Coordinates of C-alpha atoms in Angstrom, one line a residue:
M1 CA 91.3 71.0 -74.6
S2 CA 89.3 67.8 -74.0
Q3 CA 89.2 65.3 -76.7
P4 CA 85.8 64.0 -77.9
P5 CA 85.1 60.4 -76.8
C6 CA 86.0 57.8 -79.4
E7 CA 83.0 56.0 -81.2
P8 CA 83.1 52.2 -80.5
G9 CA 83.5 50.0 -83.6
P10 CA 81.0 47.4 -84.8
A11 CA 82.4 44.7 -82.5
G12 CA 82.3 47.0 -79.5
R13 CA 78.7 48.0 -80.1
E14 CA 77.7 44.4 -80.5
T15 CA 79.4 43.4 -77.2
A16 CA 77.8 46.4 -75.4
R17 CA 74.4 45.4 -76.7
K18 CA 74.8 41.8 -75.5
Q19 CA 76.0 42.9 -72.1
A20 CA 73.1 45.4 -71.7
F21 CA 70.5 42.8 -72.6
V22 CA 68.5 41.3 -69.6
P23 CA 66.2 38.4 -70.6
R24 CA 62.6 38.6 -69.4
Q25 CA 61.5 36.1 -66.7
G26 CA 59.4 33.2 -68.0
K27 CA 59.6 34.1 -71.7
R28 CA 62.0 33.6 -74.6
P29 CA 64.8 36.1 -74.8
A30 CA 63.8 39.2 -76.9
W31 CA 67.2 39.2 -78.6
R32 CA 67.9 36.7 -81.4
P33 CA 70.8 36.4 -83.8
R34 CA 70.2 38.1 -87.1
Q35 CA 70.0 34.8 -89.0
L36 CA 67.2 33.5 -86.8
R37 CA 65.3 36.7 -86.9
A38 CA 65.4 36.8 -90.7
R39 CA 64.3 33.2 -90.9
A40 CA 61.4 33.8 -88.5
Q41 CA 60.3 36.7 -90.6
G42 CA 60.3 34.7 -93.8
A43 CA 63.5 36.1 -95.4
D44 CA 64.7 33.3 -97.6
R45 CA 67.7 33.7 -99.8
N46 CA 67.0 30.6 -101.8
G47 CA 66.3 31.9 -105.3
F48 CA 64.2 28.9 -106.3
V49 CA 61.9 29.4 -103.3
V50 CA 61.6 33.1 -104.0
F51 CA 60.7 32.3 -107.6
L52 CA 57.9 29.9 -106.4
R53 CA 56.5 32.5 -104.1
A54 CA 56.2 35.1 -106.9
E55 CA 52.7 35.9 -108.1
T56 CA 53.5 35.2 -111.7
T57 CA 54.9 31.7 -110.9
G58 CA 51.6 30.0 -110.4
G59 CA 50.3 31.3 -113.7
L60 CA 53.4 30.4 -115.6
L61 CA 53.5 26.9 -114.3
L62 CA 49.8 26.5 -115.0
V63 CA 50.3 27.6 -118.6
G64 CA 53.3 25.3 -119.0
A65 CA 51.4 22.3 -117.6
T66 CA 48.4 23.0 -119.9
V67 CA 50.6 23.2 -123.0
A68 CA 52.3 19.9 -121.9
A69 CA 48.9 18.2 -121.4
L70 CA 47.7 19.4 -124.8
I71 CA 50.8 18.1 -126.6
W72 CA 50.7 14.8 -124.7
A73 CA 47.0 14.2 -125.4
N74 CA 47.3 15.0 -129.1
V75 CA 50.6 13.2 -129.8
A76 CA 49.9 10.1 -127.7
P77 CA 46.2 10.1 -126.8
G78 CA 46.1 6.4 -125.9
F79 CA 49.0 6.6 -123.5
Y80 CA 47.6 9.8 -121.9
H81 CA 44.2 8.2 -121.2
T82 CA 45.8 5.0 -120.0
V83 CA 47.9 6.8 -117.4
W84 CA 45.1 8.9 -115.9
S85 CA 42.5 6.2 -116.1
A86 CA 44.6 3.6 -114.4
H87 CA 43.0 1.9 -111.4
A88 CA 44.7 3.0 -108.1
G89 CA 42.5 1.6 -105.4
L90 CA 43.7 1.7 -101.8
G91 CA 42.5 0.3 -98.4
P92 CA 39.5 -1.8 -97.4
P93 CA 36.2 -1.4 -99.3
W94 CA 34.4 0.3 -96.4
L95 CA 36.7 3.3 -96.9
H96 CA 35.3 3.8 -100.5
L97 CA 38.9 4.3 -101.8
T98 CA 39.1 1.1 -103.8
D99 CA 37.5 2.3 -107.0
L100 CA 39.6 5.5 -107.4
R101 CA 41.6 6.2 -110.6
A102 CA 44.8 8.1 -110.9
A103 CA 42.9 11.2 -112.1
D104 CA 40.5 10.8 -109.1
W105 CA 43.4 10.8 -106.6
V106 CA 44.6 14.0 -108.2
A107 CA 41.2 15.7 -108.1
D108 CA 40.2 14.4 -104.6
A109 CA 43.4 14.1 -102.6
L110 CA 46.1 16.3 -104.2
L111 CA 43.7 19.1 -104.9
A112 CA 42.7 19.1 -101.2
V113 CA 46.1 20.7 -100.5
F114 CA 45.2 23.5 -102.9
F115 CA 41.8 24.0 -101.2
F116 CA 43.5 23.9 -97.8
V117 CA 45.7 26.9 -98.9
V118 CA 42.6 28.6 -100.2
G119 CA 40.9 28.1 -96.8
V120 CA 43.9 29.5 -95.0
E121 CA 44.0 32.5 -97.3
L122 CA 40.3 33.0 -96.9
K123 CA 40.7 32.9 -93.0
R124 CA 43.5 35.4 -93.2
E125 CA 41.5 37.8 -95.5
L126 CA 38.4 37.5 -93.3
T127 CA 40.4 38.2 -90.1
V128 CA 43.2 40.7 -90.9
G129 CA 43.1 41.1 -94.7
A130 CA 41.0 42.9 -97.3
L131 CA 37.7 41.3 -96.2
A132 CA 38.1 42.0 -92.5
D133 CA 36.3 45.3 -92.6
R134 CA 32.7 45.1 -93.7
A135 CA 32.9 48.2 -95.8
S136 CA 36.0 47.0 -97.6
A137 CA 34.6 43.5 -98.1
A138 CA 31.3 44.7 -99.5
L139 CA 32.7 45.6 -102.9
P140 CA 34.5 42.3 -103.8
V141 CA 31.7 40.2 -102.3
A142 CA 29.1 42.1 -104.3
A143 CA 31.2 41.8 -107.4
A144 CA 31.7 38.1 -106.8
A145 CA 27.9 37.6 -106.3
G146 CA 27.2 39.3 -109.6
G147 CA 30.0 37.4 -111.2
M148 CA 28.4 34.1 -110.1
I149 CA 24.7 34.9 -110.9
A150 CA 25.2 36.3 -114.4
P151 CA 27.3 33.4 -115.8
A152 CA 24.9 30.8 -114.2
L153 CA 21.9 32.5 -115.8
I154 CA 23.5 32.8 -119.2
C155 CA 24.7 29.2 -119.2
L156 CA 21.3 28.0 -117.9
A157 CA 19.5 29.9 -120.7
L158 CA 21.8 28.6 -123.5
T159 CA 21.7 25.0 -122.3
H160 CA 18.0 24.8 -121.5
G161 CA 16.5 21.5 -122.8
T162 CA 19.9 20.0 -123.6
P163 CA 20.2 16.4 -122.4
G164 CA 22.8 16.0 -119.6
A165 CA 23.1 19.7 -118.9
G166 CA 21.1 19.8 -115.7
R167 CA 24.0 21.1 -113.5
A168 CA 26.2 22.7 -116.2
W169 CA 25.2 26.1 -114.9
A170 CA 27.6 25.7 -112.0
I171 CA 30.7 25.4 -114.2
P172 CA 31.3 29.1 -115.1
V173 CA 30.8 30.5 -111.6
A174 CA 34.4 30.1 -110.4
T175 CA 37.5 32.2 -110.9
D176 CA 41.1 30.8 -111.0
I177 CA 43.0 33.0 -108.4
A178 CA 46.5 31.9 -109.5
F179 CA 45.9 32.4 -113.2
A180 CA 44.1 35.7 -112.7
L181 CA 46.7 37.2 -110.5
G182 CA 49.4 36.1 -112.9
V183 CA 47.7 37.8 -115.8
L184 CA 47.2 40.9 -113.7
S185 CA 50.9 41.0 -112.7
L186 CA 51.8 41.1 -116.4
A187 CA 50.1 44.5 -116.7
G188 CA 52.8 46.0 -114.4
P189 CA 52.2 49.5 -113.1
R190 CA 49.1 50.0 -115.2
A191 CA 47.0 48.1 -112.6
P192 CA 46.6 50.0 -109.3
A193 CA 47.1 48.2 -106.0
G194 CA 43.5 48.5 -105.1
L195 CA 42.5 46.5 -108.2
R196 CA 44.6 43.6 -107.0
T197 CA 42.9 43.8 -103.6
V198 CA 39.4 43.7 -105.2
L199 CA 40.5 40.8 -107.5
L200 CA 41.9 38.8 -104.6
G201 CA 38.7 39.3 -102.6
L202 CA 36.5 38.5 -105.6
A203 CA 38.5 35.3 -106.4
V204 CA 38.4 34.1 -102.8
A205 CA 34.6 34.8 -102.6
D206 CA 34.2 33.0 -105.9
D207 CA 36.1 30.0 -104.6
L208 CA 34.0 30.0 -101.5
G209 CA 30.9 29.9 -103.6
G210 CA 32.2 27.1 -105.7
I211 CA 33.2 25.2 -102.6
L212 CA 29.6 25.5 -101.2
L213 CA 28.3 24.3 -104.6
I214 CA 30.5 21.3 -104.4
A215 CA 29.6 20.5 -100.8
V216 CA 25.8 21.0 -101.2
G217 CA 25.0 20.3 -104.9
F218 CA 27.5 17.6 -105.8
N219 CA 27.4 14.9 -103.1
N220 CA 26.8 11.2 -103.7
G221 CA 24.3 10.7 -100.9
I222 CA 25.5 11.8 -97.5
S223 CA 26.3 9.2 -94.8
P224 CA 25.4 10.7 -91.4
G225 CA 27.9 8.4 -89.5
W226 CA 30.9 9.4 -91.5
L227 CA 29.8 13.0 -91.5
A228 CA 29.6 13.0 -87.7
A229 CA 33.1 11.4 -87.5
A230 CA 34.4 14.2 -89.7
A231 CA 32.8 16.9 -87.5
T232 CA 34.4 15.3 -84.4
L233 CA 37.8 15.4 -86.0
L234 CA 37.3 19.0 -87.1
A235 CA 36.3 20.0 -83.5
T236 CA 39.5 18.3 -82.3
A237 CA 41.6 20.3 -84.7
A238 CA 39.8 23.5 -83.7
L239 CA 40.5 22.7 -80.0
A240 CA 44.2 22.0 -80.8
H241 CA 44.5 25.4 -82.5
R242 CA 42.8 27.1 -79.6
R243 CA 45.2 25.4 -77.1
R244 CA 48.1 26.5 -79.3
Y245 CA 49.1 22.9 -80.3
T246 CA 50.7 23.5 -83.7
S247 CA 52.9 20.4 -84.1
P248 CA 52.6 18.7 -87.5
L249 CA 52.7 15.3 -85.7
L250 CA 49.2 16.1 -84.5
H251 CA 47.7 18.0 -87.3
V252 CA 48.8 15.9 -90.3
P253 CA 47.1 12.7 -89.0
L254 CA 44.0 14.7 -88.1
A255 CA 43.9 16.2 -91.6
V256 CA 44.3 12.7 -93.3
A257 CA 41.6 11.2 -91.1
T258 CA 39.3 14.1 -91.7
W259 CA 39.8 13.8 -95.5
V260 CA 39.0 10.0 -95.3
C261 CA 35.8 10.7 -93.3
V262 CA 34.6 13.5 -95.6
H263 CA 35.2 11.3 -98.7
A264 CA 33.4 8.3 -97.2
A265 CA 30.5 10.6 -96.1
G266 CA 29.7 11.3 -99.8
V267 CA 30.9 14.9 -99.8
H268 CA 33.7 15.9 -102.1
A269 CA 36.9 15.5 -100.2
T270 CA 38.3 18.9 -101.1
V271 CA 35.7 20.4 -98.7
A272 CA 37.8 18.9 -95.9
G273 CA 40.8 21.0 -97.0
V274 CA 38.8 24.2 -96.9
A275 CA 37.3 23.4 -93.5
L276 CA 40.7 22.6 -92.0
G277 CA 42.2 25.8 -93.5
L278 CA 39.4 27.9 -91.9
L279 CA 40.4 26.6 -88.4
V280 CA 44.0 28.0 -88.6
R281 CA 44.7 31.0 -86.4
A282 CA 45.3 34.2 -88.5
R283 CA 46.3 36.5 -85.6
P284 CA 49.8 36.0 -84.0
D285 CA 50.3 35.8 -80.3
P286 CA 52.4 38.5 -78.6
D287 CA 55.4 36.1 -78.5
E288 CA 55.0 35.0 -82.1
T289 CA 56.8 36.6 -85.1
E290 CA 54.0 35.6 -87.5
A291 CA 50.6 33.9 -87.3
P292 CA 50.2 30.2 -88.1
A293 CA 48.1 31.1 -91.1
T294 CA 50.8 33.3 -92.6
R295 CA 53.4 30.6 -91.9
L296 CA 51.4 27.8 -93.5
E297 CA 50.6 30.0 -96.5
R298 CA 54.3 30.8 -96.9
H299 CA 55.3 27.1 -96.8
L300 CA 52.4 25.4 -98.6
G301 CA 51.8 28.1 -101.2
P302 CA 54.8 27.2 -103.3
I303 CA 53.9 23.5 -103.1
S304 CA 50.4 24.3 -104.3
A305 CA 51.6 26.5 -107.1
A306 CA 54.5 24.3 -108.2
V307 CA 53.1 20.8 -107.7
V308 CA 49.4 20.6 -107.1
I309 CA 47.9 22.9 -109.7
P310 CA 50.3 21.9 -112.6
V311 CA 49.6 18.2 -111.9
F312 CA 45.8 18.8 -111.9
A313 CA 46.1 20.8 -115.1
L314 CA 48.1 18.0 -116.6
S315 CA 45.4 15.4 -115.7
A316 CA 42.3 17.5 -116.6
T317 CA 43.2 19.5 -119.8
G318 CA 44.3 16.8 -122.1
V319 CA 41.6 17.6 -124.8
S320 CA 41.8 16.8 -128.4
L321 CA 42.7 19.7 -130.8
A322 CA 41.6 17.9 -133.9
P323 CA 39.4 20.0 -136.2
S324 CA 36.5 17.5 -135.8
A325 CA 36.7 17.7 -132.0
L326 CA 36.8 21.5 -132.1
L327 CA 33.8 21.7 -134.4
H328 CA 31.9 19.3 -132.2
A329 CA 32.7 21.4 -129.1
A330 CA 31.7 24.6 -131.0
G331 CA 28.3 23.0 -131.9
D332 CA 27.6 21.6 -128.4
P333 CA 25.2 23.8 -126.5
I334 CA 26.9 23.0 -123.2
S335 CA 30.3 24.1 -124.5
R336 CA 28.8 27.3 -125.8
G337 CA 27.0 28.0 -122.6
V338 CA 30.1 27.5 -120.5
A339 CA 32.4 29.6 -122.7
I340 CA 29.9 32.5 -123.1
G341 CA 29.0 32.3 -119.5
L342 CA 32.6 32.6 -118.4
V343 CA 33.5 35.5 -120.7
A344 CA 30.3 37.5 -121.2
G345 CA 28.7 36.5 -117.9
K346 CA 31.7 37.6 -115.8
L347 CA 32.1 40.8 -117.9
L348 CA 28.5 41.8 -117.2
G349 CA 28.0 40.4 -113.7
V350 CA 31.1 41.7 -111.9
P351 CA 30.7 45.4 -112.8
A352 CA 26.9 45.1 -112.2
G353 CA 27.3 43.7 -108.7
A354 CA 29.9 46.3 -107.8
W355 CA 27.8 49.1 -109.2
L356 CA 24.7 48.0 -107.3
A357 CA 26.7 47.8 -104.0
V358 CA 28.1 51.4 -104.5
L359 CA 24.6 52.7 -105.6
L360 CA 23.1 51.4 -102.4
G361 CA 25.9 53.0 -100.3
A362 CA 27.2 49.6 -99.0
A363 CA 30.6 49.9 -100.7
R364 CA 33.1 52.4 -101.9
L365 CA 35.7 52.3 -104.6
P366 CA 39.3 51.8 -103.3
D367 CA 41.9 54.5 -103.9
G368 CA 43.1 54.5 -107.5
V369 CA 40.3 52.2 -108.8
R370 CA 37.9 53.7 -111.3
W371 CA 34.9 52.3 -113.0
A372 CA 36.9 51.8 -116.2
H373 CA 39.0 49.2 -114.3
F374 CA 36.0 47.0 -113.8
V375 CA 36.1 46.0 -117.5
P376 CA 39.5 44.2 -117.2
L377 CA 38.4 43.0 -113.7
G378 CA 35.4 41.2 -115.1
L379 CA 37.5 39.7 -117.8
L380 CA 40.1 38.5 -115.3
A381 CA 37.3 36.9 -113.3
G382 CA 36.4 35.0 -116.5
I383 CA 39.5 32.9 -116.1
G384 CA 37.7 30.0 -114.4
Y385 CA 40.3 27.3 -114.8
T386 CA 41.0 25.0 -111.8
V387 CA 37.7 25.1 -110.0
S388 CA 35.7 25.2 -113.3
L389 CA 37.5 22.0 -114.5
L390 CA 36.7 20.3 -111.2
L391 CA 33.1 21.4 -111.4
A392 CA 32.9 20.1 -115.0
G393 CA 34.0 16.7 -113.9
L394 CA 31.4 16.6 -111.1
A395 CA 28.5 18.2 -113.0
L396 CA 28.6 16.4 -116.4
P397 CA 28.7 12.8 -117.6
D398 CA 32.0 11.6 -118.9
T399 CA 30.9 12.0 -122.6
R400 CA 30.4 15.8 -122.0
V401 CA 33.5 16.5 -119.9
E402 CA 35.9 16.9 -122.8
G403 CA 33.8 19.4 -124.6
A404 CA 33.3 21.5 -121.5
S405 CA 37.1 21.3 -120.8
T406 CA 37.7 22.7 -124.3
A407 CA 35.2 25.5 -123.6
I408 CA 36.9 26.3 -120.3
L409 CA 40.3 26.4 -121.9
T410 CA 39.2 28.6 -124.8
A411 CA 37.3 31.0 -122.6
S412 CA 40.2 31.4 -120.2
V413 CA 42.6 32.1 -123.1
V414 CA 40.2 34.7 -124.6
A415 CA 39.5 36.3 -121.3
S416 CA 43.2 36.6 -120.5
A417 CA 44.0 38.2 -123.8
L418 CA 41.1 40.7 -123.6
A419 CA 42.0 41.6 -120.0
L420 CA 45.6 42.4 -121.0
V421 CA 44.3 44.6 -123.9
A422 CA 41.8 46.3 -121.6
L423 CA 44.5 47.1 -119.0
R424 CA 46.7 48.6 -121.6
T425 CA 44.1 51.0 -123.1
P426 CA 44.2 54.7 -122.2
L427 CA 40.6 54.3 -120.7
A428 CA 41.8 52.0 -118.0
A429 CA 44.9 54.1 -117.4
A430 CA 43.1 57.4 -117.2
G431 CA 39.7 56.3 -116.0
D432 CA 36.6 58.4 -115.6
P433 CA 37.4 61.6 -113.7
G434 CA 34.0 61.6 -112.0
A435 CA 34.6 58.1 -110.6
R436 CA 38.0 58.8 -109.2
G437 CA 38.9 57.6 -105.8
P438 CA 36.6 56.5 -103.1
G439 CA 33.0 57.7 -102.9
T440 CA 29.5 56.6 -103.5
L441 CA 27.9 56.5 -106.8
A442 CA 25.6 59.4 -105.9
E443 CA 28.7 61.5 -105.1
Q444 CA 30.4 60.6 -108.4
A445 CA 27.2 61.3 -110.4
G446 CA 26.2 64.6 -108.8
G447 CA 29.6 65.9 -107.7
R448 CA 32.4 65.1 -105.4
A449 CA 32.2 64.6 -101.6
G450 CA 33.6 68.1 -101.1
P451 CA 33.5 71.5 -103.0
I452 CA 34.2 71.4 -106.7
P453 CA 37.6 72.9 -107.6
R454 CA 37.2 76.0 -109.7
T455 CA 40.8 76.9 -110.4
R456 CA 43.7 75.0 -111.7
R457 CA 45.7 75.7 -108.5
E458 CA 42.9 74.2 -106.4
S459 CA 42.7 71.0 -108.5
D460 CA 46.5 70.6 -107.8
G461 CA 45.9 70.8 -104.0
G462 CA 45.4 74.5 -103.4
P463 CA 42.7 76.2 -101.2
A464 CA 39.2 74.6 -101.4
G465 CA 35.8 76.2 -101.7
G466 CA 36.6 78.4 -104.7
E467 CA 39.0 80.6 -102.9
E468 CA 41.7 82.3 -104.9
P469 CA 45.2 82.7 -103.4
P470 CA 46.0 86.3 -102.3
R471 CA 47.2 88.5 -105.1
R472 CA 48.9 91.9 -105.1
A473 CA 46.9 95.0 -105.9
G474 CA 48.1 97.7 -108.3
R475 CA 51.5 97.8 -110.0
R476 CA 54.5 95.8 -109.0
P477 CA 56.7 97.8 -106.5
R478 CA 60.0 99.0 -107.7
R479 CA 63.2 97.7 -106.2
G480 CA 64.1 99.5 -103.0
R481 CA 60.6 100.7 -102.2
P482 CA 58.4 99.2 -99.5
S483 CA 55.9 96.7 -100.9
R484 CA 52.2 97.4 -100.8
P485 CA 50.0 95.9 -98.2
S486 CA 48.5 92.4 -98.9
P487 CA 44.8 92.2 -99.4
T488 CA 44.7 89.9 -96.3
T489 CA 46.1 92.7 -94.0
A490 CA 44.3 95.9 -95.3
P491 CA 41.2 96.8 -97.2
D492 CA 41.6 97.4 -100.9
E493 CA 39.5 98.7 -103.8
R494 CA 38.1 95.2 -104.5
G495 CA 36.1 95.2 -101.3
G496 CA 38.3 92.9 -99.3
A497 CA 38.0 92.9 -95.5
P498 CA 41.0 93.4 -93.2
G499 CA 42.3 90.0 -92.2
G500 CA 40.1 88.0 -94.5
P501 CA 40.7 86.3 -97.9
A502 CA 40.2 88.1 -101.1
P503 CA 36.9 87.5 -102.9
A504 CA 36.9 84.7 -105.6
T505 CA 35.7 87.0 -108.4
R506 CA 38.4 89.1 -109.9
T507 CA 37.6 92.7 -110.9
R508 CA 39.6 95.1 -112.9
V509 CA 41.5 97.4 -110.6
R510 CA 41.5 101.1 -111.7
R511 CA 45.0 102.3 -111.7
G512 CA 45.6 105.5 -109.7
P513 CA 47.6 106.9 -106.9
R514 CA 49.2 104.3 -104.7
P515 CA 47.2 103.8 -101.5
S516 CA 48.9 104.8 -98.2
P517 CA 50.5 102.0 -96.4
H518 CA 48.9 103.3 -93.2
P519 CA 45.1 103.8 -93.8
R520 CA 43.2 105.7 -91.4

């Protein structure tokens, strides 16, 4: 009797696999060691790096930096303002960098890294992400448009006629993506995955709108020469990406030079970060394990979350919490307009924009997202922290910035608390049965896209169209006797046709002699 062949051990299998491997001509070997493959795919065993890449990390660090700034500004206000108002000029006067303070370097230079990450994320979402498909992108874009128009109108109405409030309407249009995603992650399984996709697309579209406002509405007189130089450098960076030159030795000097030219041109320097981020490739080549956009987002995302945003919050949220300062902010029309615009404007505008898009048939609700979820979604969009603080410093004079910062901080805290409460209510957990799943508003108002289930079994996934499952006719057969023919194989007294389903309406069957199993 022949013996079955012996199975080779792990070492034997590895040796056979290496011997059977034939490298392709002109390309890298397809086989790599396990460690290199894991590193290329982004598997990192460093616990600190994994913590920084978590969604809740950015929100936690932002909250910690805000609390530290409030404590610092109220315990030692003189030292706080001395540090961030210190003169930190650099370079020759023609570069326009000699009059910058420490807070200006944070808002103009350090925050450009954050906007570069936003630009990379926006490029990825527009190319291969949630905004790549027009039908999928219509809902968050429409919600973002409503969430920008309604707060601006509310703030404009409440600040009409107030001195120094000419451009305050732009402050409540933005959404803080890190803070909002951190608050949403605290809801746990109560928030569906589709809600996170809509929130991400909404926040990215809001950031894009805020960036356009910064570029168009808040410039200090555009210099055509410097702007042409910045455009030339951006074209060079785009050509380098097209030619697959991805070396940091080329792109880092290009990024610094572009930032200097954009700042000298009179446009806010953070626009350079967004423009450079939009040039990064978001689709990988066949011989690449990941796209450059994914790789940059993976490497620079933790730096933005752990360094850039907390330092900016530390420099921008040092407001006084004295009772007199809080009363002054509460009585200031600009502060009231900003706070009410962020909370009430986003709560009204985001659902209204989404509802209008679905009503017109341009968008559909994602799977698992119901209209009840748009209440916490609008509240999450009211967390306009980072970009709103930046817009407040650009749109208002220095005497009004502290009151607007207090309003932004208060509105963000209130919106976060209300969003968590709304996500934990049974309404958001159960939702409206008529608005369940994807479908246009007309389908959800007048009926589903298919036949309405009429039986409990059909609602659980049974036959559609009001059909009842086949049932037995007459009495149950005794043990040992042949069973009666099914209504789907022979006619019965209810009018069923041979080979067809039983009618949906049940009638009382008159008991009598058992029908013959072989009808004529």
